[in-house]
């Protein structure tokens, strides 16, 4: 595109672009925060059914106490009930979802062989509030209501899916900056409102809306930073938006460790990126959008501002960025338009991604990478708290491990290629999942290390698939390909919480599912063509030709083009 000339003249990543980039990416931290906040919002501490009457004595194995609050921190569900005695002399056996009244006990002992009357809890529970105070403890989302707590994260991910569709489309109509400002303000307002929701259903509605605006910001900020940075740094800038998301995960872990009351925790998470609200109203619209919408005066003013801020003299005029047909008005243009073949006016649909067997196989593989990338990412993140050890440290590490993954991913993509980076990453994630299953349960450190290895590998594949999809498809269906892949990504994020809950069936079932899928898709990825050093394709025929051996007639020319492309790519990385 001729608009790309802006970066050759005014810099690919100088002061103006750097300030915009880091400010916009700072707010992306909030997206990572809200996506993973429910890990501790719906945390369930130790609890038991409450007895009828005032408790005077408590027995738990060989332990004795005068109140349940003293015993609950050491209570382990499934190892036996808590036996209590009330002021009236009644003796109760308390478990998590039921209680039993002993009939005519002779003495107060832990073991009892007589008759018991089993009763339902009727919503009366005692929680260990020294561990955490979550929405589960406030609204008794346990036992028969446990599914309501587990519905929190899947519902949020459905909001993420809808938000990506809605705000991605609106951003193309109204502009990127308006959506960035609106979604940022809503993230702050809705995030704080969640803390004062008052009841479960209002909480879910607010969280659903919060998911929509968080997803909207994350989708649009990718476009925004891409349209403000040049091709020399675009791989790095797009990949490291994910790094800001990882910072959000680390903030969740740190805040969850320090603050154990859910509504205070929610307020802190919602306000930690609020300084961005003081800056976002000064953000300019992107030059790509201004030129595409015909706002040439605003575009020229922006070019002058970028040049001044970067300490350069702006000699570039907007008229020089326009395509030739945009400069001409009159009969020749109309005649040229009438002479264009009807094929150029054909409206393309998602079916064009399956126009041939070769393209159909490519599309299915790309969609599978999008799906497993998202599924694996959230399974490793959400499931890290169930690995044993300190759950806050585990989640913090799950976020921290992404930083080296994106660095390794960027270097590998520009040196050994997209396919040779993506396929081994998926295979490594699959192997790590399988090894987690065979590791003895008492070696928690090794299980955590393998989980972090899996997260490291899946983050590489998840980060590079955005760019790889753009390079695998031609211009006429590129946006459609990325959009459909993003849809599969959202499907993966919706499925991920349900996959994590399968740990209740077998502790390693989530890792088994992710491991098998990652390994199979990693093998299929090896069948995709390599795109490193190759120009972007414009037609379906050119895209289909990717990966095919060139004919003898054109082999010399093709090799020269590939060498030139690789040399240019390596020069860009050094720059």
Coordinates of C-alpha atoms in Angstrom, one line a residue:
X1 CA 0.0 0.0 0.0
X2 CA 1.2 3.5 -0.8
X3 CA 0.3 4.7 2.7
X4 CA 3.2 2.6 3.9
X5 CA 5.5 5.3 2.6
X6 CA 4.7 7.3 5.7
X7 CA 7.1 5.1 7.7
X8 CA 9.9 5.3 5.2
X9 CA 9.7 9.1 5.5
X10 CA 8.8 9.6 9.1
X11 CA 10.3 6.6 10.8
X12 CA 9.0 3.1 11.5
X13 CA 9.2 3.4 15.3
X14 CA 10.4 6.8 16.4
X15 CA 9.3 8.9 19.4
X16 CA 5.8 9.6 18.3
X17 CA 5.0 6.0 17.5
X18 CA 6.7 4.8 20.6
X19 CA 4.7 7.1 22.9
X20 CA 1.4 6.0 21.3
X21 CA 2.4 2.3 21.3
X22 CA 3.4 2.1 25.0
X23 CA 0.4 4.1 26.1
X24 CA -2.1 2.0 24.1
X25 CA -0.4 -1.2 25.2
X26 CA -0.5 -0.1 28.9
X27 CA -4.3 -0.3 28.8
X28 CA -4.1 -3.8 27.2
X29 CA -3.0 -4.8 30.7
X30 CA -6.6 -4.2 31.9
X31 CA -7.8 -6.8 29.3
X32 CA -5.5 -9.5 30.8
X33 CA -6.7 -8.5 34.3
X34 CA -10.4 -8.8 33.5
X35 CA -10.0 -12.0 31.5
X36 CA -8.4 -13.9 34.4
X37 CA -9.9 -12.0 37.4
X38 CA -12.5 -14.7 37.9
X39 CA -9.8 -17.2 39.0
X40 CA -10.1 -15.6 42.5
X41 CA -13.5 -14.0 42.2
X42 CA -15.1 -17.5 42.3
X43 CA -12.6 -19.2 44.6
X44 CA -14.2 -21.6 47.0
X45 CA -12.6 -21.8 50.5
X46 CA -13.1 -24.6 53.0
X47 CA -16.7 -24.8 54.2
X48 CA -19.2 -27.0 56.0
X49 CA -22.9 -27.2 56.5
X50 CA -24.0 -25.2 59.6
X51 CA -25.5 -26.9 62.6
X52 CA -28.8 -25.8 64.2
X53 CA -27.9 -24.0 67.5
X54 CA -24.9 -22.4 69.1
X55 CA -21.8 -24.6 68.9
X56 CA -19.7 -25.2 72.1
X57 CA -17.3 -28.0 71.1
X58 CA -15.8 -29.3 67.8
X59 CA -14.0 -32.6 67.0
X60 CA -12.1 -33.4 63.8
X61 CA -10.1 -36.6 64.1
X62 CA -7.7 -36.0 67.1
X63 CA -8.3 -32.2 67.0
X64 CA -10.6 -30.3 69.4
X65 CA -11.8 -26.7 69.4
X66 CA -14.6 -24.5 70.7
X67 CA -15.6 -23.1 67.3
X68 CA -15.7 -24.1 63.6
X69 CA -13.5 -21.1 62.7
X70 CA -10.6 -22.7 64.5
X71 CA -10.9 -26.0 62.7
X72 CA -11.9 -25.0 59.1
X73 CA -8.3 -23.9 58.1
X74 CA -7.1 -27.5 58.5
X75 CA -10.3 -29.2 57.4
X76 CA -9.9 -31.4 54.4
X77 CA -13.1 -32.4 52.5
X78 CA -13.5 -36.1 52.0
X79 CA -11.5 -37.2 55.0
X80 CA -14.4 -37.2 57.4
X81 CA -17.0 -35.0 58.9
X82 CA -16.7 -32.3 61.6
X83 CA -18.5 -33.4 64.8
X84 CA -20.0 -30.5 66.9
X85 CA -22.0 -30.2 70.1
X86 CA -24.5 -27.4 70.7
X87 CA -25.6 -25.6 73.8
X88 CA -28.8 -27.8 73.8
X89 CA -26.6 -30.9 73.9
X90 CA -27.3 -32.0 70.3
X91 CA -24.5 -33.6 68.4
X92 CA -24.1 -33.0 64.6
X93 CA -21.8 -34.5 62.0
X94 CA -21.1 -31.7 59.4
X95 CA -19.8 -32.2 55.9
X96 CA -19.8 -29.8 53.0
X97 CA -23.3 -30.4 51.6
X98 CA -25.2 -32.1 54.3
X99 CA -25.4 -32.5 58.1
X100 CA -26.5 -35.5 60.3
X101 CA -28.1 -35.3 63.7
X102 CA -26.9 -38.1 66.0
X103 CA -29.8 -39.9 67.8
X104 CA -29.3 -40.4 71.6
X105 CA -25.5 -40.4 71.8
X106 CA -24.0 -41.6 75.0
X107 CA -20.8 -39.6 74.9
X108 CA -19.2 -36.9 72.8
X109 CA -16.7 -38.8 70.6
X110 CA -15.6 -38.6 67.0
X111 CA -16.8 -42.1 65.9
X112 CA -20.5 -42.9 66.3
X113 CA -22.3 -46.2 65.3
X114 CA -25.8 -45.2 66.3
X115 CA -28.7 -43.9 64.2
X116 CA -28.5 -40.5 62.4
X117 CA -31.0 -38.2 60.8
X118 CA -29.6 -36.7 57.6
X119 CA -30.7 -33.2 56.7
X120 CA -30.1 -30.8 53.8
X121 CA -28.1 -27.6 54.5
X122 CA -30.9 -25.3 53.4
X123 CA -28.4 -22.6 52.5
X124 CA -26.7 -22.4 55.9
X125 CA -23.0 -22.7 55.5
X126 CA -19.9 -21.8 57.5
X127 CA -16.8 -20.6 55.5
X128 CA -13.2 -20.2 56.3
X129 CA -13.1 -16.4 55.6
X130 CA -9.4 -16.3 56.6
X131 CA -8.6 -17.9 53.3
X132 CA -10.7 -15.8 51.0
X133 CA -14.0 -13.9 50.8
X134 CA -15.4 -14.4 47.3
X135 CA -18.8 -14.2 45.6
X136 CA -19.1 -17.9 46.5
X137 CA -19.1 -17.1 50.2
X138 CA -21.3 -14.0 49.8
X139 CA -24.0 -15.7 47.8
X140 CA -23.6 -19.4 48.9
X141 CA -22.6 -20.7 45.4
X142 CA -21.8 -24.2 46.6
X143 CA -23.3 -27.7 46.5
X144 CA -26.4 -27.5 44.2
X145 CA -25.5 -23.9 43.3
X146 CA -21.9 -24.7 42.4
X147 CA -22.7 -24.6 38.7
X148 CA -23.6 -20.9 39.0
X149 CA -20.0 -20.1 40.1
X150 CA -18.6 -22.3 37.3
X151 CA -20.8 -20.4 34.8
X152 CA -18.9 -17.2 35.5
X153 CA -15.9 -17.7 33.2
X154 CA -17.7 -19.3 30.2
X155 CA -20.3 -16.5 30.2
X156 CA -17.4 -13.9 30.3
X157 CA -15.8 -15.7 27.3
X158 CA -19.1 -15.5 25.3
X159 CA -19.1 -11.8 26.0
X160 CA -15.5 -11.7 24.6
X161 CA -16.7 -13.4 21.4
X162 CA -19.6 -11.0 20.9
X163 CA -17.4 -8.0 21.8
X164 CA -14.8 -8.9 19.2
X165 CA -17.5 -9.1 16.5
X166 CA -19.3 -5.9 17.5
X167 CA -16.5 -3.5 18.2
X168 CA -14.3 -4.8 15.4
X169 CA -17.0 -3.9 12.9
X170 CA -17.8 -0.5 14.6
X171 CA -14.1 0.4 14.6
X172 CA -14.0 0.1 10.8
X173 CA -17.0 2.5 10.6
X174 CA -16.4 5.1 13.3
X175 CA -12.6 4.9 13.7
X176 CA -10.2 3.2 16.0
X177 CA -9.7 6.1 18.5
X178 CA -13.4 6.4 19.4
X179 CA -13.6 2.7 20.2
X180 CA -10.4 2.8 22.2
X181 CA -11.7 5.7 24.3
X182 CA -15.2 4.2 24.7
X183 CA -14.0 0.7 25.7
X184 CA -11.3 2.1 28.0
X185 CA -13.9 4.2 29.9
X186 CA -16.3 1.3 30.0
X187 CA -13.7 -1.1 31.4
X188 CA -13.1 1.3 34.3
X189 CA -16.8 2.0 34.9
X190 CA -18.1 -1.5 34.6
X191 CA -15.1 -2.9 36.5
X192 CA -15.9 -0.8 39.5
X193 CA -19.6 -1.4 39.1
X194 CA -19.0 -5.2 39.4
X195 CA -17.7 -4.7 42.9
X196 CA -21.0 -3.2 43.9
X197 CA -23.3 -5.5 42.0
X198 CA -25.1 -6.7 45.1
X199 CA -26.4 -10.0 43.7
X200 CA -25.3 -12.8 41.4
X201 CA -27.4 -12.0 38.4
X202 CA -26.5 -8.3 38.3
X203 CA -22.9 -9.4 38.7
X204 CA -23.1 -11.7 35.7
X205 CA -24.7 -9.0 33.5
X206 CA -22.0 -6.5 34.4
X207 CA -19.2 -9.0 33.8
X208 CA -20.7 -9.9 30.5
X209 CA -20.7 -6.3 29.4
X210 CA -17.2 -5.9 30.8
X211 CA -16.1 -8.9 28.7
X212 CA -17.5 -7.2 25.5
X213 CA -15.6 -3.9 26.0
X214 CA -12.4 -5.7 27.1
X215 CA -12.5 -7.8 24.0
X216 CA -13.3 -4.7 21.9
X217 CA -10.3 -2.9 23.2
X218 CA -8.0 -5.8 22.6
X219 CA -9.1 -6.3 19.1
X220 CA -8.9 -2.7 18.1
X221 CA -5.6 -2.0 19.8
X222 CA -4.0 -4.6 17.6
X223 CA -5.2 -2.7 14.5
X224 CA -4.2 0.6 16.1
X225 CA -0.6 -0.2 16.8
X226 CA -0.2 -2.0 13.5
X227 CA -1.4 1.0 11.6
X228 CA 1.0 3.3 13.5
X229 CA 4.2 1.2 13.2
X230 CA 6.2 0.4 10.2
X231 CA 6.9 -3.0 8.6
X232 CA 10.4 -3.2 10.1
X233 CA 9.0 -3.5 13.6
X234 CA 5.5 -4.7 13.0
X235 CA 6.2 -8.3 14.0
X236 CA 7.6 -7.2 17.3
X237 CA 5.0 -4.6 18.1
X238 CA 2.1 -7.0 17.3
X239 CA 3.6 -9.9 19.3
X240 CA 4.3 -7.8 22.4
X241 CA 0.7 -6.6 22.8
X242 CA 0.3 -10.1 24.1
X243 CA 3.1 -9.4 26.6
X244 CA 0.9 -6.6 28.1
X245 CA -1.9 -9.1 28.5
X246 CA 0.6 -11.3 30.4
X247 CA 1.4 -8.4 32.7
X248 CA -2.4 -8.3 33.5
X249 CA -2.3 -12.0 34.5
X250 CA 0.7 -11.2 36.9
X251 CA -1.2 -8.3 38.4
X252 CA -4.2 -10.6 39.1
X253 CA -1.9 -13.1 40.9
X254 CA -0.2 -10.4 42.9
X255 CA -3.5 -8.6 43.9
X256 CA -5.2 -11.9 44.7
X257 CA -2.3 -12.8 47.1
X258 CA -2.5 -9.4 48.8
X259 CA -6.3 -8.8 48.9
X260 CA -8.6 -11.6 49.9
X261 CA -11.9 -9.7 49.9
X262 CA -13.4 -10.0 46.4
X263 CA -15.0 -6.6 46.0
X264 CA -11.8 -4.7 47.2
X265 CA -9.8 -7.0 44.9
X266 CA -12.1 -6.0 42.0
X267 CA -11.9 -2.3 42.6
X268 CA -8.1 -2.4 42.7
X269 CA -7.9 -4.4 39.5
X270 CA -10.3 -2.0 37.8
X271 CA -8.5 1.2 38.8
X272 CA -4.8 0.2 38.3
X273 CA -4.9 1.2 34.6
X274 CA -7.1 4.2 35.1
X275 CA -4.3 6.8 34.3
X276 CA -4.8 5.8 30.7
X277 CA -8.1 7.7 30.8
X278 CA -6.2 10.9 31.2
X279 CA -4.3 10.2 27.9
X280 CA -6.6 8.4 25.5
X281 CA -8.6 11.5 24.5
X282 CA -5.3 12.9 23.0
X283 CA -4.8 9.9 20.8
X284 CA -4.9 10.7 17.0
X285 CA -6.7 8.6 14.4
X286 CA -4.5 6.4 12.3
X287 CA -3.2 7.7 8.9
X288 CA -4.5 4.5 7.2
X289 CA -8.1 5.2 8.4
X290 CA -8.0 8.9 7.6
X291 CA -6.8 8.3 4.1
X292 CA -9.2 5.5 3.5
X293 CA -12.2 7.7 4.7
X294 CA -11.0 10.7 2.6
X295 CA -10.1 12.9 5.5
X296 CA -7.1 14.3 3.7
X297 CA -6.7 17.5 5.7
X298 CA -6.7 15.7 9.0
X299 CA -4.2 13.2 7.5
X300 CA -1.9 15.9 6.4
X301 CA -2.1 17.6 9.8
X302 CA -1.2 14.2 11.5
X303 CA 1.8 13.8 9.2
X304 CA 3.1 17.2 10.1
X305 CA 2.6 16.5 13.8
X306 CA 4.5 13.2 13.5
X307 CA 7.3 14.9 11.7
X308 CA 7.7 17.7 14.3
X309 CA 7.5 15.2 17.2
X310 CA 10.2 13.0 15.6
X311 CA 12.4 15.9 14.9
X312 CA 12.0 15.6 11.1
X313 CA 11.0 17.9 8.3
X314 CA 7.8 16.7 6.7
X315 CA 8.1 16.8 2.9
X316 CA 5.5 14.1 2.4
X317 CA 2.0 15.2 1.1
X318 CA -1.1 13.2 1.4
X319 CA -1.7 13.4 -2.3
X320 CA 1.4 11.3 -2.8
X321 CA -0.1 8.5 -0.8
X322 CA -3.2 8.1 -2.8
X323 CA -3.7 5.4 -5.4
X324 CA -3.7 6.7 -9.0
X325 CA -7.4 6.1 -9.5
X326 CA -8.1 8.3 -6.5
X327 CA -6.4 11.3 -8.0
X328 CA -8.3 11.2 -11.3
X329 CA -11.8 12.5 -11.8
X330 CA -13.5 12.2 -15.1
X331 CA -14.3 10.0 -18.1
X332 CA -11.1 8.0 -18.4
X333 CA -11.5 6.7 -14.8
X334 CA -15.1 5.7 -15.5
X335 CA -14.1 4.1 -18.7
X336 CA -11.4 2.2 -17.0
X337 CA -13.9 1.0 -14.3
X338 CA -16.3 -0.2 -17.0
X339 CA -13.5 -2.2 -18.6
X340 CA -12.6 -4.0 -15.5
X341 CA -13.6 -7.7 -15.5
X342 CA -16.7 -8.7 -13.6
X343 CA -14.6 -11.0 -11.4
X344 CA -13.1 -8.0 -9.5
X345 CA -16.6 -7.0 -8.3
X346 CA -17.4 -10.5 -7.0
X347 CA -18.4 -10.5 -3.4
X348 CA -16.3 -13.0 -1.5
X349 CA -17.6 -15.2 1.3
X350 CA -16.2 -17.6 3.8
X351 CA -16.7 -20.4 1.2
X352 CA -13.8 -18.9 -0.8
X353 CA -11.5 -20.1 2.0
X354 CA -12.4 -23.6 0.8
X355 CA -12.2 -22.9 -3.0
X356 CA -10.0 -25.9 -3.6
X357 CA -8.8 -28.9 -1.8
X358 CA -5.5 -27.3 -1.1
X359 CA -7.0 -24.1 0.3
X360 CA -9.6 -26.1 2.3
X361 CA -6.9 -28.2 4.0
X362 CA -4.9 -25.0 4.7
X363 CA -8.0 -23.3 6.2
X364 CA -8.9 -26.2 8.4
X365 CA -5.3 -26.4 9.7
X366 CA -5.1 -22.6 10.4
X367 CA -8.5 -22.7 12.2
X368 CA -7.2 -25.6 14.3
X369 CA -4.1 -23.6 15.3
X370 CA -6.3 -20.6 16.3
X371 CA -8.5 -23.0 18.3
X372 CA -5.8 -24.9 20.1
X373 CA -3.8 -21.7 20.7
X374 CA -6.7 -20.1 22.6
X375 CA -7.8 -23.4 24.3
X376 CA -4.3 -24.2 25.5
X377 CA -3.5 -20.7 26.5
X378 CA -6.5 -20.5 28.9
X379 CA -6.4 -24.1 30.1
X380 CA -2.8 -23.5 31.2
X381 CA -3.6 -20.1 32.7
X382 CA -6.9 -21.1 34.5
X383 CA -5.7 -24.5 35.4
X384 CA -2.3 -23.4 36.9
X385 CA -4.0 -22.8 40.3
X386 CA -4.9 -26.5 40.5
X387 CA -1.4 -27.8 40.1
X388 CA -0.5 -27.9 43.8
X389 CA 1.8 -25.6 45.6
X390 CA 1.0 -21.9 46.0
X391 CA -1.8 -21.0 43.5
X392 CA -0.8 -17.3 43.4
X393 CA 2.8 -18.1 42.5
X394 CA 1.6 -20.6 39.9
X395 CA -0.6 -18.0 38.2
X396 CA 2.1 -15.3 38.4
X397 CA 4.6 -17.7 36.7
X398 CA 2.0 -18.5 34.0
X399 CA 2.0 -14.8 33.1
X400 CA 5.8 -14.3 33.5
X401 CA 6.7 -17.2 31.2
X402 CA 5.1 -15.5 28.3
X403 CA 7.8 -12.8 28.1
X404 CA 10.6 -15.2 27.0
X405 CA 8.1 -17.0 24.7
X406 CA 7.4 -13.9 22.7
X407 CA 11.1 -13.0 22.5
X408 CA 11.9 -16.5 21.3
X409 CA 8.9 -16.5 18.9
X410 CA 9.9 -13.2 17.3
X411 CA 13.6 -14.3 16.7
X412 CA 12.6 -17.7 15.5
X413 CA 9.9 -16.4 13.1
X414 CA 12.4 -14.1 11.4
X415 CA 15.2 -16.6 11.2
X416 CA 13.9 -20.2 10.7
X417 CA 10.4 -19.3 9.5
X418 CA 6.8 -19.2 10.6
X419 CA 6.0 -22.9 10.0
X420 CA 9.3 -24.1 11.6
X421 CA 8.4 -22.1 14.7
X422 CA 4.7 -22.9 15.0
X423 CA 4.9 -26.7 14.5
X424 CA 7.7 -27.4 17.1
X425 CA 6.0 -25.1 19.6
X426 CA 2.7 -27.1 19.3
X427 CA 4.6 -30.4 19.5
X428 CA 6.5 -29.2 22.6
X429 CA 3.2 -28.2 24.2
X430 CA 1.7 -31.6 23.5
X431 CA 4.8 -33.4 24.9
X432 CA 4.7 -31.2 28.0
X433 CA 1.1 -32.1 28.6
X434 CA 1.7 -35.8 28.3
X435 CA 4.7 -35.6 30.7
X436 CA 2.5 -33.8 33.3
X437 CA 0.3 -36.8 33.4
X438 CA 3.1 -39.3 34.1
X439 CA 4.9 -37.2 36.7
X440 CA 4.3 -38.6 40.3
X441 CA 1.7 -36.5 42.2
X442 CA 4.1 -35.8 45.0
X443 CA 6.6 -34.0 42.7
X444 CA 4.7 -30.7 42.5
X445 CA 7.7 -28.6 41.4
X446 CA 8.2 -30.8 38.3
X447 CA 4.5 -30.7 37.4
X448 CA 4.5 -26.9 37.7
X449 CA 7.7 -26.7 35.5
X450 CA 6.1 -28.8 32.8
X451 CA 2.9 -26.7 32.9
X452 CA 5.0 -23.5 32.4
X453 CA 6.8 -25.2 29.5
X454 CA 3.5 -26.0 27.9
X455 CA 2.3 -22.4 28.4
X456 CA 5.6 -21.1 27.0
X457 CA 5.2 -23.2 23.9
X458 CA 1.5 -22.6 23.3
X459 CA 2.1 -18.8 23.7
X460 CA 4.5 -18.9 20.8
X461 CA 2.0 -20.5 18.5
X462 CA -0.8 -18.3 19.8
X463 CA 1.2 -15.1 19.2
X464 CA 2.5 -15.9 15.7
X465 CA -0.8 -17.2 14.2
X466 CA -2.1 -13.6 13.7
X467 CA 0.8 -12.7 11.3
X468 CA 1.1 -16.2 9.8
X469 CA -2.6 -16.1 8.7
X470 CA -2.2 -12.7 7.0
X471 CA 0.7 -14.2 5.0
X472 CA -1.0 -17.4 4.0
X473 CA -4.0 -15.7 2.3
X474 CA -4.3 -13.2 -0.5
X475 CA -5.4 -9.6 -0.1
X476 CA -8.9 -10.2 -1.4
X477 CA -9.8 -12.6 1.5
X478 CA -7.1 -11.7 4.0
X479 CA -9.4 -9.9 6.4
X480 CA -12.0 -12.7 6.1
X481 CA -9.3 -15.3 6.9
X482 CA -8.1 -13.4 10.0
X483 CA -11.7 -12.7 11.1
X484 CA -12.7 -16.4 10.8
X485 CA -9.6 -17.5 12.6
X486 CA -10.3 -15.1 15.4
X487 CA -13.8 -16.6 15.6
X488 CA -12.2 -20.0 16.1
X489 CA -10.0 -18.4 18.7
X490 CA -13.0 -17.2 20.6
X491 CA -14.6 -20.6 20.4
X492 CA -11.5 -22.0 22.0
X493 CA -11.7 -19.4 24.8
X494 CA -15.4 -20.3 25.5
X495 CA -14.6 -24.1 25.6
X496 CA -11.5 -23.6 27.8
X497 CA -13.3 -23.1 31.2
X498 CA -15.4 -26.2 30.6
X499 CA -12.2 -28.1 29.8
X500 CA -10.7 -26.9 33.1
X501 CA -13.7 -28.1 35.0
X502 CA -13.1 -31.6 33.7
X503 CA -10.4 -31.8 36.3
X504 CA -13.2 -32.8 38.7
X505 CA -13.6 -36.0 36.7
X506 CA -9.8 -36.7 36.5
X507 CA -7.2 -34.2 37.6
X508 CA -5.2 -34.6 34.4
X509 CA -8.0 -34.7 31.9
X510 CA -7.6 -31.1 30.7
X511 CA -3.9 -31.6 30.0
X512 CA -4.7 -34.9 28.2
X513 CA -7.2 -33.1 25.8
X514 CA -4.9 -30.2 25.1
X515 CA -1.8 -32.4 24.7
X516 CA -3.5 -34.7 22.1
X517 CA -4.9 -31.8 20.1
X518 CA -1.7 -29.8 20.3
X519 CA 0.4 -32.7 19.1
X520 CA -1.9 -33.7 16.2
X521 CA -2.3 -30.0 15.1
X522 CA 1.5 -29.6 15.3
X523 CA 2.0 -32.5 12.9
X524 CA -0.6 -30.9 10.5
X525 CA 1.1 -27.5 10.7
X526 CA 4.2 -29.1 9.0
X527 CA 2.1 -29.4 5.9
X528 CA 1.5 -25.7 5.6
X529 CA 3.7 -23.6 3.2
X530 CA 6.5 -21.4 4.6
X531 CA 6.0 -17.6 4.1
X532 CA 9.2 -16.2 5.4
X533 CA 10.8 -13.9 2.9
X534 CA 7.9 -14.1 0.5
X535 CA 5.8 -11.2 -0.6
X536 CA 2.1 -11.0 0.3
X537 CA -0.1 -12.6 -2.3
X538 CA -2.9 -10.7 -4.1
X539 CA -4.9 -13.4 -5.8
X540 CA -6.2 -16.9 -4.9
X541 CA -4.0 -18.4 -7.5
X542 CA -0.9 -16.8 -6.0
X543 CA -1.9 -18.0 -2.5
X544 CA -2.5 -21.6 -3.7
X545 CA 1.0 -21.5 -5.3
X546 CA 2.7 -21.0 -1.9
X547 CA 4.7 -24.0 -1.0
X548 CA 4.7 -25.5 -4.5
X549 CA 8.0 -26.2 -6.2
X550 CA 8.6 -23.6 -9.0
X551 CA 8.9 -24.7 -12.6
X552 CA 12.3 -25.0 -14.2
X553 CA 11.5 -22.0 -16.3
X554 CA 11.1 -19.8 -13.3
X555 CA 13.3 -21.5 -10.7
X556 CA 16.2 -19.1 -11.1
X557 CA 14.0 -16.0 -10.8
X558 CA 12.1 -17.5 -7.9
X559 CA 15.3 -18.3 -6.0
X560 CA 16.6 -14.8 -6.5
X561 CA 13.3 -13.3 -5.2
X562 CA 13.4 -15.6 -2.1
X563 CA 17.0 -14.6 -1.3
X564 CA 16.2 -10.9 -1.7
X565 CA 13.1 -11.3 0.6
X566 CA 15.1 -13.2 3.2
X567 CA 17.9 -10.6 3.1
X568 CA 15.4 -7.7 3.4
X569 CA 13.7 -9.5 6.4
X570 CA 17.0 -10.0 8.2
X571 CA 18.0 -6.4 7.6
X572 CA 14.7 -5.3 9.2
X573 CA 15.3 -7.4 12.3
X574 CA 18.8 -5.9 12.8
X575 CA 17.2 -2.5 12.4

